[in-house]
Short mmCIF file of C-alpha atoms in Angstrom, two decimals:
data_model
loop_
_atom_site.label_atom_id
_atom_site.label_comp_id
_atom_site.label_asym_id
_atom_site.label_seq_id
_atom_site.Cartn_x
_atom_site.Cartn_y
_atom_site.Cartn_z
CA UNK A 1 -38.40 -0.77 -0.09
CA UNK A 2 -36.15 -1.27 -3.35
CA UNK A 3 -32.89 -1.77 -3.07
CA UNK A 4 -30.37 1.07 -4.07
CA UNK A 5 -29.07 0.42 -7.69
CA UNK A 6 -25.37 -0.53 -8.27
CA UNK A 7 -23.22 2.02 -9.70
CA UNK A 8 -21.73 0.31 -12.58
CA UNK A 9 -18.90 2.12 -14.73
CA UNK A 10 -17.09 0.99 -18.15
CA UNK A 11 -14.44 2.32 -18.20
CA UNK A 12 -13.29 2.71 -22.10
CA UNK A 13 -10.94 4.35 -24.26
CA UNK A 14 -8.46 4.15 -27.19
CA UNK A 15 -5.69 1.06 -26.72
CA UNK A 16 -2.69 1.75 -24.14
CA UNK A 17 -3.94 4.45 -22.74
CA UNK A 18 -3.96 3.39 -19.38
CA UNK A 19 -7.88 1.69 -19.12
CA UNK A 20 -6.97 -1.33 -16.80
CA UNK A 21 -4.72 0.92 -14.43
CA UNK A 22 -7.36 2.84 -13.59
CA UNK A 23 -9.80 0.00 -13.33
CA UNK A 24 -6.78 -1.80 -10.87
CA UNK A 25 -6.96 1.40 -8.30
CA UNK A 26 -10.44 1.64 -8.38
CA UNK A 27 -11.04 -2.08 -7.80
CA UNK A 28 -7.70 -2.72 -5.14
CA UNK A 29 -6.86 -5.21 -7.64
CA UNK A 30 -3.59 -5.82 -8.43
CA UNK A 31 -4.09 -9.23 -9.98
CA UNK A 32 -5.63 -7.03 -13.47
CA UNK A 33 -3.16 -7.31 -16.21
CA UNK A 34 -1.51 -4.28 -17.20
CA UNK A 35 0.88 -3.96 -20.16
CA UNK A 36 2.53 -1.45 -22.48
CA UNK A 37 1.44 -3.19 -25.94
CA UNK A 38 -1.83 -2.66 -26.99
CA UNK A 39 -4.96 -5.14 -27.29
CA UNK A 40 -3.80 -7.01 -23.67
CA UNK A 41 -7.32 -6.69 -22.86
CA UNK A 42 -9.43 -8.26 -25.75
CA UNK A 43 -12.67 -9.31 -23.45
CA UNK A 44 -14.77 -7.29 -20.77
CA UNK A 45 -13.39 -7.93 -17.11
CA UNK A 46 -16.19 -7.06 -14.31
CA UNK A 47 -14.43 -6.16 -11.40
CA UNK A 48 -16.72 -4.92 -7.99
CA UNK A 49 -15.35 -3.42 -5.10
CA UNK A 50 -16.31 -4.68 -1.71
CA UNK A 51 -15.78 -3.62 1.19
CA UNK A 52 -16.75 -5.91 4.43
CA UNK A 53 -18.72 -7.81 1.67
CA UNK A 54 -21.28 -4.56 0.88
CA UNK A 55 -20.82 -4.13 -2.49
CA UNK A 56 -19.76 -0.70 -3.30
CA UNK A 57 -19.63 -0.52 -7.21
CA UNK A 58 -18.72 -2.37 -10.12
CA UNK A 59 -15.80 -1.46 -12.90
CA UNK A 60 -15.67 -2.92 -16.02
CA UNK A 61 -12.21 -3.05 -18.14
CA UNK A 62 -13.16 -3.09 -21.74
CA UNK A 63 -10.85 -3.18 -25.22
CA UNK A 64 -9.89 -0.43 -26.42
CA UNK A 65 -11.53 1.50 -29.53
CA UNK A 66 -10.36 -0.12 -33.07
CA UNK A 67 -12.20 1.04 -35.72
CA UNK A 68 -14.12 4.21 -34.43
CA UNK A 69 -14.40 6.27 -37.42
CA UNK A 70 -15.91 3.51 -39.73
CA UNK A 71 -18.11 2.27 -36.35
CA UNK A 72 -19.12 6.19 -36.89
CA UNK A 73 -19.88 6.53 -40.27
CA UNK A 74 -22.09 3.18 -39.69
CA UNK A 75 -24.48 4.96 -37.32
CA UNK A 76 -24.44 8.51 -39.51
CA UNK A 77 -25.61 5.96 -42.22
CA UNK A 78 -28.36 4.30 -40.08
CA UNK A 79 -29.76 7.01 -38.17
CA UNK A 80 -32.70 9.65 -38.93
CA UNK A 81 -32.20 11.84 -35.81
CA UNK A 82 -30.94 12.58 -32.81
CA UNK A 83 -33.58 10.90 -31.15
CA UNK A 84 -32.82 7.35 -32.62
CA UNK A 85 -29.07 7.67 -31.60
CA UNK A 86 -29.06 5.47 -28.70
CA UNK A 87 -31.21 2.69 -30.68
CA UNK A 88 -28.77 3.07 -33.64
CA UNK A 89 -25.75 1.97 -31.35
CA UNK A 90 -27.87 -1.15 -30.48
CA UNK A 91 -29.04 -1.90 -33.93
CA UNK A 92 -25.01 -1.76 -34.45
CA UNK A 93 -24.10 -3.95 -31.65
CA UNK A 94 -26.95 -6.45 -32.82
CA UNK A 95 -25.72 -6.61 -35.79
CA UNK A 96 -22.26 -7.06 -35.66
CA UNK A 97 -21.55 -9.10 -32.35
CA UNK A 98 -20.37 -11.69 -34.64
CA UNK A 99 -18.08 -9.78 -36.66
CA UNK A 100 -14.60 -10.09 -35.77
CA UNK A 101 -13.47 -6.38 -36.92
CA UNK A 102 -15.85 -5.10 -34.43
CA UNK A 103 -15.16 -7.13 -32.15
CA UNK A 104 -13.72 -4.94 -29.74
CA UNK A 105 -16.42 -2.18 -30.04
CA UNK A 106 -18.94 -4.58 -29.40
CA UNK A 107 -17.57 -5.74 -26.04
CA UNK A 108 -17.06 -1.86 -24.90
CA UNK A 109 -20.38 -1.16 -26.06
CA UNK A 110 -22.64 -3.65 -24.89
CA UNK A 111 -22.15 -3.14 -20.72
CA UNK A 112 -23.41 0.63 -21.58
CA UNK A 113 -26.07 -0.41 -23.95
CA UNK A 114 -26.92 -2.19 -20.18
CA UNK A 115 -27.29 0.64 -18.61
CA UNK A 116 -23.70 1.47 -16.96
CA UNK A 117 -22.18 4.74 -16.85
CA UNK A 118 -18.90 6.23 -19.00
CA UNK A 119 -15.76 6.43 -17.73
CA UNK A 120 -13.69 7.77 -20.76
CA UNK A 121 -9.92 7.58 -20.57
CA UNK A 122 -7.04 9.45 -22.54
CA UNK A 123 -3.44 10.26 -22.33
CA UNK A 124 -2.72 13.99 -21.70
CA UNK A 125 0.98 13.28 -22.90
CA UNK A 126 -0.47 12.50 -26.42
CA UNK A 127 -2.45 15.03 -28.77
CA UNK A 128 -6.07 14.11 -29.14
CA UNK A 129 -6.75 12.82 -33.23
CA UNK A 130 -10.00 12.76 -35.11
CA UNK A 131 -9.88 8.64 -33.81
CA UNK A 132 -10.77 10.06 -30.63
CA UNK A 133 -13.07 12.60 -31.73
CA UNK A 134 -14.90 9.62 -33.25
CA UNK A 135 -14.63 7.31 -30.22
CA UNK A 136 -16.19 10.03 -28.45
CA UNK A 137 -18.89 10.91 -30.70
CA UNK A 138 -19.71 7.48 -29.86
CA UNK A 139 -20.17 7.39 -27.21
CA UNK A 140 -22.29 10.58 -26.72
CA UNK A 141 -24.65 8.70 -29.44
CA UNK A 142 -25.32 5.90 -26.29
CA UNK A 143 -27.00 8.92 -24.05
CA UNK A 144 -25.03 7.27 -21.15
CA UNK A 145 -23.93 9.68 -18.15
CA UNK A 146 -20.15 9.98 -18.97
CA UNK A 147 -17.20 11.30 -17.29
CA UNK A 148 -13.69 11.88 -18.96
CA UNK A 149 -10.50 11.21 -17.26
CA UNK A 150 -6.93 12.59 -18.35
CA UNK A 151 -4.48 9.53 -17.25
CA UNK A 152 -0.59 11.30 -17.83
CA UNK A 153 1.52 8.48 -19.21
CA UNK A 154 4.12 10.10 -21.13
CA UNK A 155 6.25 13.17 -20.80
CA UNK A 156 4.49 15.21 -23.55
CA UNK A 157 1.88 17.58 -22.17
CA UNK A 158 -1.52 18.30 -24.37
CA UNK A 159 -3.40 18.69 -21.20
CA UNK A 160 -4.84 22.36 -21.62
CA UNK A 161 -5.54 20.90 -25.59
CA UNK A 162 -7.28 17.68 -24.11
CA UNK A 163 -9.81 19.63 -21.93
CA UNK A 164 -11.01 21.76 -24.28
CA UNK A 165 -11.91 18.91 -26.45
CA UNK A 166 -13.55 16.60 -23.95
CA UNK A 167 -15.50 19.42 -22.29
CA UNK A 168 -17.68 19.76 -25.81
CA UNK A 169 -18.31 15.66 -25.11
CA UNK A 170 -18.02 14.74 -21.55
CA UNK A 171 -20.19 16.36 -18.17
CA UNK A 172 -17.52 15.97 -15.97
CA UNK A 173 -13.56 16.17 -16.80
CA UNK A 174 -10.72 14.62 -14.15
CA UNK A 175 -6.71 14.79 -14.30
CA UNK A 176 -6.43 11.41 -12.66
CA UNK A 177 -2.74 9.53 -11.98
CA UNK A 178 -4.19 5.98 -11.38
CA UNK A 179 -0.11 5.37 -10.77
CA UNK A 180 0.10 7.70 -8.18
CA UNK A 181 -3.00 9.87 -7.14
CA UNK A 182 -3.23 9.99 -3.52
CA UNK A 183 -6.51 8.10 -1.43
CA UNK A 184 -8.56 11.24 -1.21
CA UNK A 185 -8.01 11.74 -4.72
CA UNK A 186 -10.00 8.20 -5.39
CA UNK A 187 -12.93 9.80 -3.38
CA UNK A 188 -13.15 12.86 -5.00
CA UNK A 189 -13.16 10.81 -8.17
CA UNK A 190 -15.90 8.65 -7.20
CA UNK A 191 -18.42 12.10 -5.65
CA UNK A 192 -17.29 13.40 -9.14
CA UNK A 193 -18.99 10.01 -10.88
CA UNK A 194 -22.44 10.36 -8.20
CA UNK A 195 -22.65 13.40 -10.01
CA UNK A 196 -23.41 11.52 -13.12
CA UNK A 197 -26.62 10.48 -12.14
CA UNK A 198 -29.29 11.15 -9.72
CA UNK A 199 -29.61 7.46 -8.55
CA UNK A 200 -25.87 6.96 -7.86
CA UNK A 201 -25.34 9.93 -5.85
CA UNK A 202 -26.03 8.14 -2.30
CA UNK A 203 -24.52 4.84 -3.04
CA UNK A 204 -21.51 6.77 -4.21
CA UNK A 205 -21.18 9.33 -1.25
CA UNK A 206 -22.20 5.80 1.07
CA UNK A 207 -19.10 3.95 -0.43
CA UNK A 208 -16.30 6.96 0.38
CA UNK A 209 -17.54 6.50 4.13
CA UNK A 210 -17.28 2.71 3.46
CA UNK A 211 -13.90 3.34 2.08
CA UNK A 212 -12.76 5.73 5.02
CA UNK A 213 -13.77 3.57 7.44
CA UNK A 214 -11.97 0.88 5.71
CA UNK A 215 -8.86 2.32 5.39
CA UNK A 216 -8.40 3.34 9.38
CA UNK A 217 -9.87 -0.14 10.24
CA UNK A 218 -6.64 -1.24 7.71
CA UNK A 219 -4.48 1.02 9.40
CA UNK A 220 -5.12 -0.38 13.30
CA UNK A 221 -4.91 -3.90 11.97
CA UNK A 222 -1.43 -3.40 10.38
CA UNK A 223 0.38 -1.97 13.47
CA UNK A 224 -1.57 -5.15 15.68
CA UNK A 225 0.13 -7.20 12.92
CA UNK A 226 3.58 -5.25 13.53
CA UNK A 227 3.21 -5.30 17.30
CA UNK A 228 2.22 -8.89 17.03
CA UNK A 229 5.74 -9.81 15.02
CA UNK A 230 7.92 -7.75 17.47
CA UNK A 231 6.45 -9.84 20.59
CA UNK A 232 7.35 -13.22 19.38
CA UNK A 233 10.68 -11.61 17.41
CA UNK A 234 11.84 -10.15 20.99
CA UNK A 235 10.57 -13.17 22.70
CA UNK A 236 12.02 -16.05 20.34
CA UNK A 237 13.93 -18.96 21.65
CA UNK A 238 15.83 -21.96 19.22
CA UNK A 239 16.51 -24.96 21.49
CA UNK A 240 18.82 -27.62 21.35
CA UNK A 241 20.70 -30.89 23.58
CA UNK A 242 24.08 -30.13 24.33
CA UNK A 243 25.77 -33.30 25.85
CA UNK A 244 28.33 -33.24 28.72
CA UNK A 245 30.79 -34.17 25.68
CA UNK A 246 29.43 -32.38 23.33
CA UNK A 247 30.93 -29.05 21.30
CA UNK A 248 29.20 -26.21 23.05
CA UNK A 249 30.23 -23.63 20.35
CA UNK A 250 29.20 -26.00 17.47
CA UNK A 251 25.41 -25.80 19.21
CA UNK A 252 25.86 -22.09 20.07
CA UNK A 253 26.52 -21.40 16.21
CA UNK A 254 23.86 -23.44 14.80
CA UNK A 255 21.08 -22.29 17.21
CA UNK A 256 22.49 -18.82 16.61
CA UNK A 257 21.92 -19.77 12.92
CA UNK A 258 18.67 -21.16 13.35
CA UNK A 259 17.32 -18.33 15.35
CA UNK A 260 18.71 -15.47 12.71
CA UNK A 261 16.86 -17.92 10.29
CA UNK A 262 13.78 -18.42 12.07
CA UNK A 263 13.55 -14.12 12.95
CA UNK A 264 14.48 -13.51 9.06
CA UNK A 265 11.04 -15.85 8.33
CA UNK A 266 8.92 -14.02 10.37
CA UNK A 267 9.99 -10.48 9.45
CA UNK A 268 8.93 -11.63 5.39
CA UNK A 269 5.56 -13.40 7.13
CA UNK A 270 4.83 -9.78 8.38
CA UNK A 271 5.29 -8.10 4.92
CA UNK A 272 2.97 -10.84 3.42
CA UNK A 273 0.57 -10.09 5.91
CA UNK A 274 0.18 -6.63 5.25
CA UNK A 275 0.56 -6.83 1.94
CA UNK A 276 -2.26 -9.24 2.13
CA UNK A 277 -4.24 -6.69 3.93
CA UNK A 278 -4.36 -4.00 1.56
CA UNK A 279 -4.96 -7.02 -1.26
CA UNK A 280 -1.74 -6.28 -2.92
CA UNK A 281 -1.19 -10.13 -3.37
CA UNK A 282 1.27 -9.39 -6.66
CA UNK A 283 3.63 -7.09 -5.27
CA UNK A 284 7.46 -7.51 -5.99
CA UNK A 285 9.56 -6.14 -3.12
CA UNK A 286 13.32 -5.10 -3.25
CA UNK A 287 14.64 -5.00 0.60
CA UNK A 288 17.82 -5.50 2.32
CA UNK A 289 17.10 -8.97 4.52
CA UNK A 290 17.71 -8.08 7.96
CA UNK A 291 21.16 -9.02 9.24
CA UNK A 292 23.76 -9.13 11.80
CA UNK A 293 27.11 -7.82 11.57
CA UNK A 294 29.63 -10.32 12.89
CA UNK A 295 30.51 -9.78 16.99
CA UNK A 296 28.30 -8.84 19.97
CA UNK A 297 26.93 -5.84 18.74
CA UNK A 298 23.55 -7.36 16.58
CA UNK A 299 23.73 -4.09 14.45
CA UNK A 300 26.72 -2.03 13.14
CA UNK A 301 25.82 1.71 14.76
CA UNK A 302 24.79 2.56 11.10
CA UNK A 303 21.66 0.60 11.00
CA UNK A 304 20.54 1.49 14.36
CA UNK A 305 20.48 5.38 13.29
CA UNK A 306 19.34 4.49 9.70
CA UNK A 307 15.98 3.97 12.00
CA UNK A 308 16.32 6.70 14.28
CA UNK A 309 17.69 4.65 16.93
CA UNK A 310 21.81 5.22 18.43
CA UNK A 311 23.28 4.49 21.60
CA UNK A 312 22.56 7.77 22.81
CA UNK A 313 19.22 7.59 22.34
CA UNK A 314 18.99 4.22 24.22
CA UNK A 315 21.12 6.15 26.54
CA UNK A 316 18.31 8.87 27.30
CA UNK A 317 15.31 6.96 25.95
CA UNK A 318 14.26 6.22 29.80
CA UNK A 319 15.50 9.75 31.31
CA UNK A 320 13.37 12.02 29.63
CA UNK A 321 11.99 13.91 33.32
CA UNK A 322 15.39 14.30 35.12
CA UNK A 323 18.29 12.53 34.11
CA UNK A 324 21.66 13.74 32.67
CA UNK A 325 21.92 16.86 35.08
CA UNK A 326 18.37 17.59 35.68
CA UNK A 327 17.39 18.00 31.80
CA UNK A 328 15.87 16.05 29.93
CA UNK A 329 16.35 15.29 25.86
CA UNK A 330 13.49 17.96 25.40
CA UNK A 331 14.86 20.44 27.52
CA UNK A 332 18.34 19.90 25.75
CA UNK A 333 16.86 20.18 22.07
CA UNK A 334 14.76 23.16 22.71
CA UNK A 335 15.39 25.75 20.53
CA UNK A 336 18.00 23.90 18.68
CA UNK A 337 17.93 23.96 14.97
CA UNK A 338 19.26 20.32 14.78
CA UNK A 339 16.85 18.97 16.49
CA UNK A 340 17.17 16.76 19.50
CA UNK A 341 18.93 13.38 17.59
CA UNK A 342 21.76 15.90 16.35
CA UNK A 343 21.99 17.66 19.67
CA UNK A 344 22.53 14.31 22.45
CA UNK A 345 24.32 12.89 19.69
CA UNK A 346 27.26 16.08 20.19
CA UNK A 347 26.57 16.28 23.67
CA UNK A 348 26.44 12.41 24.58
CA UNK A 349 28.01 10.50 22.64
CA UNK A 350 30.65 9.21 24.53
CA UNK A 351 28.22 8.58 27.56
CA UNK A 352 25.83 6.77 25.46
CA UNK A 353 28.14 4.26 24.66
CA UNK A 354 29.70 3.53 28.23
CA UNK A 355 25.97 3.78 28.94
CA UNK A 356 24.48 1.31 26.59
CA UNK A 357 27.92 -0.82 26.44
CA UNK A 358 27.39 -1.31 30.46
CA UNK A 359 24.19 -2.12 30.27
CA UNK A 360 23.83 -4.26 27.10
CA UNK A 361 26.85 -5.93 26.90
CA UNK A 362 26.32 -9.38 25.27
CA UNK A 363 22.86 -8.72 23.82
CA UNK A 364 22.20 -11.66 22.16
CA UNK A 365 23.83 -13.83 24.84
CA UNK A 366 25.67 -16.74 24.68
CA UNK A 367 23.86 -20.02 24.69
CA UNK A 368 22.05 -20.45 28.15
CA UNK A 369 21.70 -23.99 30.11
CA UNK A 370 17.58 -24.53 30.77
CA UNK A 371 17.48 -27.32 31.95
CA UNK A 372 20.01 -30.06 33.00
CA UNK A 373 19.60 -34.14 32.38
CA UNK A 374 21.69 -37.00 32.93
CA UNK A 375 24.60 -36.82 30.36
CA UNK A 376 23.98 -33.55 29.32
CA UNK A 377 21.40 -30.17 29.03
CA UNK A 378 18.82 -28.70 27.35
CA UNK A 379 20.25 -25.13 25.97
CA UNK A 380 18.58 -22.33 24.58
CA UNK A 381 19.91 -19.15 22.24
CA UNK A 382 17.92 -16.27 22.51
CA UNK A 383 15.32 -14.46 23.39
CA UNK A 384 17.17 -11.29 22.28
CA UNK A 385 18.24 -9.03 24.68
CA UNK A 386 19.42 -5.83 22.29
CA UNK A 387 16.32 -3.32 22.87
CA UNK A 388 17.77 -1.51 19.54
CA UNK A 389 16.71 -5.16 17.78
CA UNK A 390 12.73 -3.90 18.01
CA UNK A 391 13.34 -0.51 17.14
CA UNK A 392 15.36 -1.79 14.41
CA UNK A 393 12.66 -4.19 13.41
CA UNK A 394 9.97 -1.51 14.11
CA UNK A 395 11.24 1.09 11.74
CA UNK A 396 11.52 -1.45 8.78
CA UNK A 397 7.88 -2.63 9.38
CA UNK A 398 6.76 0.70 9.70
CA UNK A 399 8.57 1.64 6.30
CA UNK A 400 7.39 -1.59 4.78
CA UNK A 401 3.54 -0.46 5.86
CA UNK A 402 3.52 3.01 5.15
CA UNK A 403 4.72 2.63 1.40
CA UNK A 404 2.45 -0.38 0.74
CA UNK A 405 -0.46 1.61 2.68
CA UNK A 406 -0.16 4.23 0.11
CA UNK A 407 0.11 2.24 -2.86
CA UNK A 408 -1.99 2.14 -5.63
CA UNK A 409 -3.10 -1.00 -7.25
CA UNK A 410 -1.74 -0.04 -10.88
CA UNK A 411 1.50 0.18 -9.45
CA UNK A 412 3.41 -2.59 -11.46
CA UNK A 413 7.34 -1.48 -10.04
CA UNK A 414 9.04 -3.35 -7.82
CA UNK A 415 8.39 -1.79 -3.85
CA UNK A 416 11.78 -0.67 -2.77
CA UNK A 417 12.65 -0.37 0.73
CA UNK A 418 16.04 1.81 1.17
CA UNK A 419 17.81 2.42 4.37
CA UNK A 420 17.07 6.35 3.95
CA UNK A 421 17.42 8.24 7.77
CA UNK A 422 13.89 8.71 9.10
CA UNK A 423 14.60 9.89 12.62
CA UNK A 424 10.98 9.32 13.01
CA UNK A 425 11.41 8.59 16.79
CA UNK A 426 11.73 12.30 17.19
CA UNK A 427 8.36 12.65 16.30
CA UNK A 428 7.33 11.24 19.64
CA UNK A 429 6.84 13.31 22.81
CA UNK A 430 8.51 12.10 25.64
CA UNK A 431 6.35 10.03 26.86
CA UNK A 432 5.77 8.00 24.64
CA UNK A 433 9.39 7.68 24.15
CA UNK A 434 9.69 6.14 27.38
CA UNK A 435 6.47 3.72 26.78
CA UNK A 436 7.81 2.38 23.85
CA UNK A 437 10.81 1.93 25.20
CA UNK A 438 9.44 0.14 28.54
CA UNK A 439 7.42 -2.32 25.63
CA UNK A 440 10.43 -3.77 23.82
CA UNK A 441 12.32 -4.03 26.92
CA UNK A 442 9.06 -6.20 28.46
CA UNK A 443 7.56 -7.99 25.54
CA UNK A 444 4.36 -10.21 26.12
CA UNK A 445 5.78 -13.46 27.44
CA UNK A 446 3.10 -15.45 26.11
CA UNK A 447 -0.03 -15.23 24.31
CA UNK A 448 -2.50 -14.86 27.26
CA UNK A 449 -0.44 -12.27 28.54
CA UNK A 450 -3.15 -8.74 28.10
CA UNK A 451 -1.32 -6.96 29.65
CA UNK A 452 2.07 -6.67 28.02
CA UNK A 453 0.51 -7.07 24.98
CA UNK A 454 -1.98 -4.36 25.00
CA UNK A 455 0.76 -1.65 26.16
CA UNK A 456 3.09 -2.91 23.32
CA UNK A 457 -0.02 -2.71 20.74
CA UNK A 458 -0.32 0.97 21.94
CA UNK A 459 3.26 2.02 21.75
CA UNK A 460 3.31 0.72 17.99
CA UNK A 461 0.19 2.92 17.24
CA UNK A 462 1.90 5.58 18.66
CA UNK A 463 5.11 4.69 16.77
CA UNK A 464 2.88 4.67 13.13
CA UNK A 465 1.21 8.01 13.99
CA UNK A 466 4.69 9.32 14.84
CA UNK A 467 6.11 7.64 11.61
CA UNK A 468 3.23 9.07 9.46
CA UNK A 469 3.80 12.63 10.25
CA UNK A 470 7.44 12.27 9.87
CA UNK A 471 6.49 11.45 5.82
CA UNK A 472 3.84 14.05 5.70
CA UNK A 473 6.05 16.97 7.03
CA UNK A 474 8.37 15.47 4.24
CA UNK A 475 6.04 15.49 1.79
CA UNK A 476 4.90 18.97 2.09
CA UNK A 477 8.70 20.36 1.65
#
């Protein structure tokens, strides 16, 4: 049995008009060089897509048109029907490989010539010109399946003007953002190229399942990663010798030092490792680095509701079935228009606090004797006793995952993570409230330990599924 032929696409154009950011979204390839002048890309760059190392299908990022209308009037010269078009453009190539004015319509040429398909690319913000009416000409002389895509850069819109034009040339026309079109906007794009050809139609429709399944298997591996961080964040212990003469709050501020360090670390290994994950190894990030205000408390009460976390909710987190007079935080938020944060934050705040302040008090801790020795002790700052540190440290990985998770590879501006007010945890039922809670209060203790591990690893899905429908609701307003 032969083996299914590779879908192979060149994706080509006029300079600048956005060629290599759709080739980067396509390909999850970030690394492809993307830039406002014209001419960055002077050479053909073949770029597959693989997915658990099947090859889906291959993109090639070609130079841009230079001289289309005298490449045009070439072939009119050279051809004696419409039958000998597609030979014409090869007796062209042939003969002018070697010519450095057509230079760049040699590349673009040659991988159709091969036999890959068209993927034609255009600004809608810029009127269409009789260069483009010649670059597409062109290209309908090769006899190659082709598909047109209108890539908005600018503000201008000549979009209504644009499809009228390419419909006369192209079998299939697209508005495609490769900036920001959403995931099921790249599958619909690729069914749109199987219909191109007979022979690509179930390789193409095999690689969106490829791609689906890819992108939940993505999804369950990035909240293992988060769960993984907040075990050994919640868990993490610096160590030090304090002597029977030694300065006890000298060691307690530089282990206190070392361990803000050493948590600060492995928050940034966490973004590299998703970032990693969904191959964006080129992204520039603009976040706050997590910190500690000055004084017991390890967050100011700002922070903590800046991820949907307060003293009131740590209050109530565990009641949920019976507590504060028999009702629960559902029971008190039903049928309130602010919701349940607003509500216990009216009705309990100043319980909350006496609460949590009872409870909680010295959440970090002071520095802790382990062990003693002659002439001194072995001390220990940390593990963290603050439950509002994971949900603190939760919320910022889930913000940190969901943006990146929904990034497209063209994307080329900085990823900014703000401190907007999520209240995601509302999105949770009460159960899961209370199992989340329960997981950062008992953190695996060590790395055999299934157990803890596993229900903190389901909590955090649970947390991300809340989290996601928080944005989508969001969205949709």
């Amino acid at each position: 049995m032969s083996e299914r032929p590779l879908p192979r696409f060149a994706v080509v154009g006029h300079p600048n008009k956005g060629k290599s950011s759709i080739v980067a979204t396509l390909a999850q390839n970030d690394g492809i060089a993307i830039a406002l002048e014209p001419g960055t890309t002077r050479e053909n760059g073949h770029y597959p897509l693989r997915v658990d190392d099947r090859l889906l299908y291959e993109l090639i990022d070609t130079p841009g048109f230079q001289r289309p209308r005298r490449v045009l009037a070439w072939l009119q010269a050279h051809s004696l029907s419409a039958s000998d078009r597609p030979d014409t453009v090869r007796a062209f190539v042939t003969q002018h490989r070697d010519d450095p004015r057509f230079h760049d319509e040699c590349q673009l040429l040659t991988p159709i010539l091969e036999g890959a398909g068209i993927l034609y690319v255009v600004d809608g913000a810029v009127p269409y010109s009789r260069e483009q009416e010649a670059e597409m000409e062109i290209l309908r002389w090769t006899g190659r399946p082709s598909l047109a895509l209108i890539n908005r850069i600018g503000e201008g819109d000549h979009l209504a003007d644009w499809r009228a034009a390419l419909g006369q040339y192209f079998q299939i026309v697209r508005d495609f953002d490769a900036v920001h079109a959403p995931f099921e906007a790249h599958l619909s794009l690729l069914r749109g190229f199987g219909q191109l050809a007979p022979e690509w139609e179930a390789p193409l429709e095999e690689a969106t399942h490829h791609l689906r399944d890819q992108r939940r298997h993505r999804q369950r591996q990035a909240l293992q990663l988060i769960a993984a961080a907040l075990a050994d964040m919640l868990t993490h212990r610096e160590t030090g010798r304090l002597r029977d003469d030694g300065n006890r709050d000298a060691l307690e501020h530089e282990l206190g030092q070392r361990w803000r360090d050493w948590q600060r670390r492995r928050e940034q290994r966490l973004r590299r490792d998703v970032e990693a994950l969904y191959q964006h190894r080129h992204l520039r990030r603009r976040e706050q680095a997590l910190a500690w205000q000055p004084g017991s408390d390890l967050f100011s009460e700002q922070a903590r509701r800046t991820w949907g976390v307060s003293r009131t909710y740590l209050a109530t987190a565990g009641f949920g079935a019976g507590a504060l007079g028999g009702a629960g935080i559902d029971a008190l938020a039903a049928g309130h228009s602010l919701g349940a944060g607003a509500l216990i934050g009216g009705v309990l705040g100043a319980a909350g606090s006496v609460f949590y302040g009872g409870k909680y008090a010295d959440k970090l801790g002071a520095l802790k004797v382990l062990e003693r020795f002659t002439g001194g002790a072995e001390a220990g700052f940390g593990p963290v006793r603050d439950p509002q540190f994971g949900y603190v440290v939760l919320g910022r990985a889930l913000e940190h995952w969901h943006q990146v998770s929904h990034r497209n590879h063209a994307g080329r501006d900085p990823l900014t993570l703000d401190d907007a007010d999520r209240h995601w945890l509302e999105q949770l039922p009460r159960g899961q409230r209370q199992r989340l809670q329960k997981a950062l209060q008992d953190p695996p203790r060590q790395p055999g330990d299934v157990k803890r591990r596993d229900a903190l690893e389901n909590a955090v899905e649970q947390a991300g599924e809340a989290f996601l429908t928080q944005w989508e609701e969001r969205s949709r307003r």
